[in-house]
PDB file of C-alpha atoms in Angstrom:
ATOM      1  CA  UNK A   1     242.629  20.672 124.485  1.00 86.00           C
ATOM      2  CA  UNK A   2     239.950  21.483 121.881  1.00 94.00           C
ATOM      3  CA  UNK A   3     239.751  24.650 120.060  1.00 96.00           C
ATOM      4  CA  UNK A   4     236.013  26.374 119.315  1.00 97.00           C
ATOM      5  CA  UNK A   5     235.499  28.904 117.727  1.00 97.00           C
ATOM      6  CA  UNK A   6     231.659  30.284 117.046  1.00 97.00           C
ATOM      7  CA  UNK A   7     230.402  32.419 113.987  1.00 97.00           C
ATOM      8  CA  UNK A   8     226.895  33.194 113.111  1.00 98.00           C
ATOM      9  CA  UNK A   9     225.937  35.657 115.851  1.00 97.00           C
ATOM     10  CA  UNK A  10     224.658  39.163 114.767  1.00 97.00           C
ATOM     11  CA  UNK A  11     221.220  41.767 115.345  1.00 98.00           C
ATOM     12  CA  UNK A  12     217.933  40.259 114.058  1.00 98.00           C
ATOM     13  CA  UNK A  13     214.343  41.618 114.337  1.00 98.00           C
ATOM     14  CA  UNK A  14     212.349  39.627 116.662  1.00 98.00           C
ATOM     15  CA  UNK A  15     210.548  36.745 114.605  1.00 98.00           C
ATOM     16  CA  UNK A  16     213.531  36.145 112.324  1.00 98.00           C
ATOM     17  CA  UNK A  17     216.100  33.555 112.585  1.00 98.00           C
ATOM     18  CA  UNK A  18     220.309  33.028 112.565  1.00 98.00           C
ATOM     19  CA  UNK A  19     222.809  30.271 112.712  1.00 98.00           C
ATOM     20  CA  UNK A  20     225.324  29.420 114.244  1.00 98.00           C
ATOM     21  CA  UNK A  21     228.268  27.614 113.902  1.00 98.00           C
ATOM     22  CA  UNK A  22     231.303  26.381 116.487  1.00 98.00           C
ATOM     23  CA  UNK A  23     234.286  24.882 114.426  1.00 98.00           C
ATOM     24  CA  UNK A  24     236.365  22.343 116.907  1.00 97.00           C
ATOM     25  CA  UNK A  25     240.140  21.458 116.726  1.00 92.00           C
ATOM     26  CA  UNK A  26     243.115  19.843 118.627  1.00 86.00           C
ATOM     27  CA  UNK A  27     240.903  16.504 119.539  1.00 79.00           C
ATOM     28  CA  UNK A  28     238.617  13.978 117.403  1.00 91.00           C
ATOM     29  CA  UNK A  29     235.764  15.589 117.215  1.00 95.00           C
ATOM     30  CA  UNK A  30     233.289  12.680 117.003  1.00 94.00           C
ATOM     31  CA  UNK A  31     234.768  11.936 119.970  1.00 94.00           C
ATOM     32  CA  UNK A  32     233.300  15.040 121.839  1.00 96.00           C
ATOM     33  CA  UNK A  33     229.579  15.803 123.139  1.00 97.00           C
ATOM     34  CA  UNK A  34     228.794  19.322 122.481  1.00 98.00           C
ATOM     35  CA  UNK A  35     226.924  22.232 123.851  1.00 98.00           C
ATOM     36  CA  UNK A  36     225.480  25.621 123.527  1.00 98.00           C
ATOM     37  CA  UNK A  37     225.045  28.046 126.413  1.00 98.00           C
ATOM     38  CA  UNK A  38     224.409  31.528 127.109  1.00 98.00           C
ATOM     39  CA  UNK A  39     224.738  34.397 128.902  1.00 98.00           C
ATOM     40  CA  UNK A  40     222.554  37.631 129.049  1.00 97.00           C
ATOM     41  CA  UNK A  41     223.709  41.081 130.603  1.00 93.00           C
ATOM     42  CA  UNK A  42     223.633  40.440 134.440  1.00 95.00           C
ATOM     43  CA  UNK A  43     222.459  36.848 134.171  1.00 97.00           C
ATOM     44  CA  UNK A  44     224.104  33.335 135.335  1.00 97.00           C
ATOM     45  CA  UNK A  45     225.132  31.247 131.987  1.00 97.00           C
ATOM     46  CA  UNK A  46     222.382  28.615 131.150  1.00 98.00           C
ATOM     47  CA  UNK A  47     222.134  25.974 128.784  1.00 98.00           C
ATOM     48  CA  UNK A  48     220.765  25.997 125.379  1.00 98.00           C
ATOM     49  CA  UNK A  49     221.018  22.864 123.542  1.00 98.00           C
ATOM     50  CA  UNK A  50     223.126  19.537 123.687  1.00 98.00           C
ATOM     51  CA  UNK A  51     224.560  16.847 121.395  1.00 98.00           C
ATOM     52  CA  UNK A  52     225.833  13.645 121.600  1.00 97.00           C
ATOM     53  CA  UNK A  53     228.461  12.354 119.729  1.00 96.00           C
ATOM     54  CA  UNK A  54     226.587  10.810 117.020  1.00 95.00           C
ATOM     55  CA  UNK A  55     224.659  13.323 116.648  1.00 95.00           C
ATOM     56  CA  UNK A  56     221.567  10.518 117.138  1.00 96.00           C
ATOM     57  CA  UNK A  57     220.881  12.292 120.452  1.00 97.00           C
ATOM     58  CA  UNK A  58     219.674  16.321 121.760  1.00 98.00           C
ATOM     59  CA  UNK A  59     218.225  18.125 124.765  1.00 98.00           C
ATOM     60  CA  UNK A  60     216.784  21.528 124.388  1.00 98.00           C
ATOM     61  CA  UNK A  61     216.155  23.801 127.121  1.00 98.00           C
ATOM     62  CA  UNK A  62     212.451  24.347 127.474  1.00 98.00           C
ATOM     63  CA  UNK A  63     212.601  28.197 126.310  1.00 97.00           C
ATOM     64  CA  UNK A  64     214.189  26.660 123.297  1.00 98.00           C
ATOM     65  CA  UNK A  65     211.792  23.867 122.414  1.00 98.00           C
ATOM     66  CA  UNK A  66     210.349  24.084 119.009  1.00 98.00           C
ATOM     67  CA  UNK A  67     212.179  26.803 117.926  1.00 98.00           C
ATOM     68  CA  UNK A  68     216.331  26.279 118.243  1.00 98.00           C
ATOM     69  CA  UNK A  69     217.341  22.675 116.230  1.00 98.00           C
ATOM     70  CA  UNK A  70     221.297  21.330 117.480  1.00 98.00           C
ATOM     71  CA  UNK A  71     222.925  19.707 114.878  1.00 98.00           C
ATOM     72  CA  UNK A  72     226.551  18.806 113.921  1.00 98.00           C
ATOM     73  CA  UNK A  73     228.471  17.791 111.037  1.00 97.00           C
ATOM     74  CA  UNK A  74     231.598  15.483 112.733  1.00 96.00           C
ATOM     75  CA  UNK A  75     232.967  15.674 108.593  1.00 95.00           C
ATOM     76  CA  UNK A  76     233.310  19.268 108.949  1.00 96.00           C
ATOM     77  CA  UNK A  77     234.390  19.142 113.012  1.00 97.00           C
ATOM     78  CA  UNK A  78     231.492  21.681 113.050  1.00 98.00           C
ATOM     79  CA  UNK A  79     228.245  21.621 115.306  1.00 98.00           C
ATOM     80  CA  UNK A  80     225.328  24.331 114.679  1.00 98.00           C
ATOM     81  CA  UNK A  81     222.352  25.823 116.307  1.00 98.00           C
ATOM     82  CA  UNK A  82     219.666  26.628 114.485  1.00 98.00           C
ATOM     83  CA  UNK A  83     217.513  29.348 116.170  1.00 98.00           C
ATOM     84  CA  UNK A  84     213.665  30.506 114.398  1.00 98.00           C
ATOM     85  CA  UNK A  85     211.387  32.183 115.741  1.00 98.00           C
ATOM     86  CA  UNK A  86     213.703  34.918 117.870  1.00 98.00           C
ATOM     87  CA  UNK A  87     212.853  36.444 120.585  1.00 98.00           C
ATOM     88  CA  UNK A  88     213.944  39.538 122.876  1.00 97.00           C
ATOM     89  CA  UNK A  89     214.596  37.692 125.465  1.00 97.00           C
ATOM     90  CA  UNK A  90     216.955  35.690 123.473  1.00 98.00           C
ATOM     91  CA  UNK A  91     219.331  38.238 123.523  1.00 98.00           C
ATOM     92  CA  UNK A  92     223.191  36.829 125.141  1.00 98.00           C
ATOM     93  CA  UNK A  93     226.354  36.309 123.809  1.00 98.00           C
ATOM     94  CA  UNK A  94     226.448  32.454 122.788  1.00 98.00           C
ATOM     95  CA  UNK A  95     228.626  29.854 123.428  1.00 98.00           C
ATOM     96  CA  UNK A  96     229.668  26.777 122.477  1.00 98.00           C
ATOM     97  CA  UNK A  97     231.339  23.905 124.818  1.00 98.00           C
ATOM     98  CA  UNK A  98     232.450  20.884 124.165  1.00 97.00           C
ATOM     99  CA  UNK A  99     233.390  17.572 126.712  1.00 96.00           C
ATOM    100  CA  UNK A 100     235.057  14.071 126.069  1.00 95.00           C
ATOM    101  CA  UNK A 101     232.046  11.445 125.758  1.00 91.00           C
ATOM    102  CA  UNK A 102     229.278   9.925 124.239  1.00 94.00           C
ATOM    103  CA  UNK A 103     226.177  12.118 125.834  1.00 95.00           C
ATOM    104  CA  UNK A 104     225.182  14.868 126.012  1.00 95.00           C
ATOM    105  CA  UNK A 105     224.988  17.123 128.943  1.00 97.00           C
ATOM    106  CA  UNK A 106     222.970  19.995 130.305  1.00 97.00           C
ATOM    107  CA  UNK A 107     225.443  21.041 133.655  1.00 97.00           C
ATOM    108  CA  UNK A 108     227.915  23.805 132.451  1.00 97.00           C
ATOM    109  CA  UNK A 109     230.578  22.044 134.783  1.00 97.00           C
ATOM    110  CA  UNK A 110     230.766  19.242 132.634  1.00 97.00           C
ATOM    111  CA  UNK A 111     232.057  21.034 129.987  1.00 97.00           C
ATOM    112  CA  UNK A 112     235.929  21.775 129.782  1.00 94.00           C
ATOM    113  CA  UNK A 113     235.815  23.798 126.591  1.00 96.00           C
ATOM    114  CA  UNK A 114     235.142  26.430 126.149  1.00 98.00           C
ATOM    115  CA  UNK A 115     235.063  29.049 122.974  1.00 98.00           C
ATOM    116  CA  UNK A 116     234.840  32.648 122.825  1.00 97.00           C
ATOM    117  CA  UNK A 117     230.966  33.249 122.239  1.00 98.00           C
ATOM    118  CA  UNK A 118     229.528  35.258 119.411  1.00 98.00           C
ATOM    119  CA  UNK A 119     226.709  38.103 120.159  1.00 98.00           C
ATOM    120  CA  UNK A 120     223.151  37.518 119.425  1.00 98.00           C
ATOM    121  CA  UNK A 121     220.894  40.220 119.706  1.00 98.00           C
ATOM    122  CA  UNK A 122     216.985  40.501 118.932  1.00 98.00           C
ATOM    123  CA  UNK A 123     215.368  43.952 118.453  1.00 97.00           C
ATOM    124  CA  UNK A 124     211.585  43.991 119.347  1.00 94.00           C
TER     125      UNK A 124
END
């Protein structure tokens, strides 16, 4: 079992930016792929933003694209997301997911951890 645990979230005016963070533990983490989903009020959860192991590899969701950056730092068993340019819309709680593997993955079912989320919300 891995062990994530995301920090970063909080309330930001629309065109500003936060990071987050999701620490991992209980399992290699260069050994994991990881992931960022999320959820709005009412709405199905949907990806974000993938990594691969290395880190040599993302995928962004297109309502991401140029402005959220994945990243990870397998010294520090820590991956990030980067997020400029907020939105409204962007508004979910966030979470981060990791799987066993090399590549990175967009299907929520692939994931089989899971951490808490943290809250993201933009005012307009």
């Amino acid at each position: 079992q891995v062990q994530l645990v995301e920090s970063g979230g909080g309330l930001v005016q629309a065109g500003g930016s936060l990071r987050l963070s999701c620490a991992a533990s209980g399992r290699t983490f260069r050994s994991l792929a990881m992931g960022w989903f999320r959820q709005a009020p009412g709405k199905e959860r949907e990806f974000v933003a993938a990594i691969s192991w290395t880190g040599g590899s993302t995928d962004l969701a297109d309502s991401v694209k140029g402005r959220f950056t994945i990243s990870r730092d397998n010294a520090k068993s820590t991956v990030f997301l980067q997020m400029n340019s907020l939105k409204p819309e962007d508004t979910a709680v966030y979470y981060c997911a990791a799987v066993s593997g090399p590549f990175e993955r967009r299907r929520r079912e692939d994931y089989d951890n899971w951490g808490q989320g943290t809250q993201v919300t933009v005012s307009s």
